[in-house]
Amino acid sequence: MAKGGASGAIVDESSQIGLTSKADRHADRQLAKKVRAALGKAKDVSVANITVRARGGAVTLQGSVREQPAIEKATQVAKGVAGVTSVKNALTIGPVGQ
């Protein structure tokens, strides 16, 4: 399941596995939305090319940002969201908006 603006997305990985309950999948979607919203409010981070995946409190950030500081900022912001237990940052530096 993917949702989000422009190229970015919120992805609920648990729905692809089929081993979790509806409540767990719903919680994962809600957490991914909260993280994406927090990233959208963060200064110096464009969420246009960022995909947020959540599963059981573990969040993965994928996609590209313009500069290294945005990668670090995205990790900090995601870690600050209630319910996030860990953050895997797979962001790369590249052109945003393509």
Short mmCIF file of C-alpha atoms in Angstrom, two decimals:
data_model
loop_
_atom_site.label_atom_id
_atom_site.label_comp_id
_atom_site.label_asym_id
_atom_site.label_seq_id
_atom_site.Cartn_x
_atom_site.Cartn_y
_atom_site.Cartn_z
CA MET A 1 0.00 0.00 0.00
CA ALA A 2 1.50 3.35 -0.95
CA LYS A 3 0.30 6.81 -0.13
CA GLY A 4 1.93 10.19 -0.18
CA GLY A 5 2.59 13.25 -2.22
CA ALA A 6 4.62 13.74 -5.39
CA SER A 7 7.11 10.91 -5.70
CA GLY A 8 7.33 10.13 -1.99
CA ALA A 9 5.29 7.42 -0.38
CA ILE A 10 4.23 5.88 2.85
CA VAL A 11 4.53 2.13 2.67
CA ASP A 12 3.17 -0.42 5.11
CA GLU A 13 5.58 -3.34 4.75
CA SER A 14 3.51 -5.64 6.95
CA SER A 15 0.70 -5.82 4.39
CA GLN A 16 3.14 -7.38 1.95
CA ILE A 17 4.07 -10.15 4.36
CA GLY A 18 0.55 -11.13 5.43
CA LEU A 19 1.59 -12.33 8.88
CA THR A 20 0.36 -9.40 10.93
CA SER A 21 -3.08 -8.40 12.10
CA LYS A 22 -5.18 -5.63 10.63
CA ALA A 23 -4.57 -3.61 13.78
CA ASP A 24 -0.80 -3.97 13.37
CA ARG A 25 -0.97 -2.90 9.74
CA HIS A 26 -3.12 0.08 10.68
CA ALA A 27 -0.65 1.07 13.42
CA ASP A 28 2.25 0.78 10.95
CA ARG A 29 0.44 3.00 8.43
CA GLN A 30 -0.32 5.57 11.11
CA LEU A 31 3.28 5.60 12.32
CA ALA A 32 4.57 6.04 8.75
CA LYS A 33 2.13 8.95 8.29
CA LYS A 34 3.31 10.58 11.52
CA VAL A 35 6.96 10.27 10.48
CA ARG A 36 6.24 11.65 7.00
CA ALA A 37 4.31 14.58 8.51
CA ALA A 38 7.18 15.32 10.88
CA LEU A 39 9.66 15.21 7.99
CA GLY A 40 7.40 17.56 6.02
CA LYS A 41 7.55 20.11 8.83
CA ALA A 42 11.31 19.80 9.27
CA LYS A 43 13.45 22.60 7.99
CA ASP A 44 15.96 21.62 5.28
CA VAL A 45 14.29 18.26 4.46
CA SER A 46 12.24 17.80 1.31
CA VAL A 47 9.96 14.76 1.47
CA ALA A 48 9.27 14.83 -2.27
CA ASN A 49 11.55 11.84 -2.93
CA ILE A 50 11.39 10.12 0.45
CA THR A 51 9.52 6.89 1.10
CA VAL A 52 8.70 6.07 4.72
CA ARG A 53 8.24 2.42 5.67
CA ALA A 54 7.13 1.31 9.13
CA ARG A 55 6.84 -2.09 10.74
CA GLY A 56 6.39 -2.62 14.45
CA GLY A 57 8.02 0.68 15.38
CA ALA A 58 10.99 0.19 13.05
CA VAL A 59 11.11 2.90 10.39
CA THR A 60 13.04 2.84 7.12
CA LEU A 61 13.67 6.01 5.11
CA GLN A 62 14.41 5.51 1.41
CA GLY A 63 14.88 7.88 -1.49
CA SER A 64 17.04 10.89 -2.16
CA VAL A 65 17.71 14.33 -0.72
CA ARG A 66 19.86 17.18 -1.99
CA GLU A 67 22.55 17.34 0.72
CA GLN A 68 24.17 15.23 3.44
CA PRO A 69 22.80 17.38 6.30
CA ALA A 70 19.26 16.50 5.16
CA ILE A 71 20.04 12.79 5.61
CA GLU A 72 21.15 13.37 9.17
CA LYS A 73 18.22 15.68 9.91
CA ALA A 74 15.72 13.12 8.56
CA THR A 75 17.11 10.49 10.92
CA GLN A 76 16.88 12.83 13.90
CA VAL A 77 13.31 13.86 13.05
CA ALA A 78 12.15 10.26 12.56
CA LYS A 79 13.72 9.17 15.87
CA GLY A 80 11.81 11.97 17.60
CA VAL A 81 8.37 10.66 16.56
CA ALA A 82 6.45 8.86 19.30
CA GLY A 83 6.25 5.13 18.61
CA VAL A 84 9.48 4.91 16.59
CA THR A 85 11.80 2.30 18.08
CA SER A 86 14.53 2.37 15.42
CA VAL A 87 15.39 4.17 12.19
CA LYS A 88 17.20 2.71 9.20
CA ASN A 89 18.24 5.52 6.92
CA ALA A 90 18.74 4.40 3.32
CA LEU A 91 18.59 7.93 1.89
CA THR A 92 21.06 8.96 -0.78
CA ILE A 93 22.20 12.30 -2.12
CA GLY A 94 20.78 13.07 -5.52
CA PRO A 95 18.59 15.44 -7.49
CA VAL A 96 15.26 16.07 -5.79
CA GLY A 97 12.10 16.34 -7.84
CA GLN A 98 12.92 13.98 -10.69
#
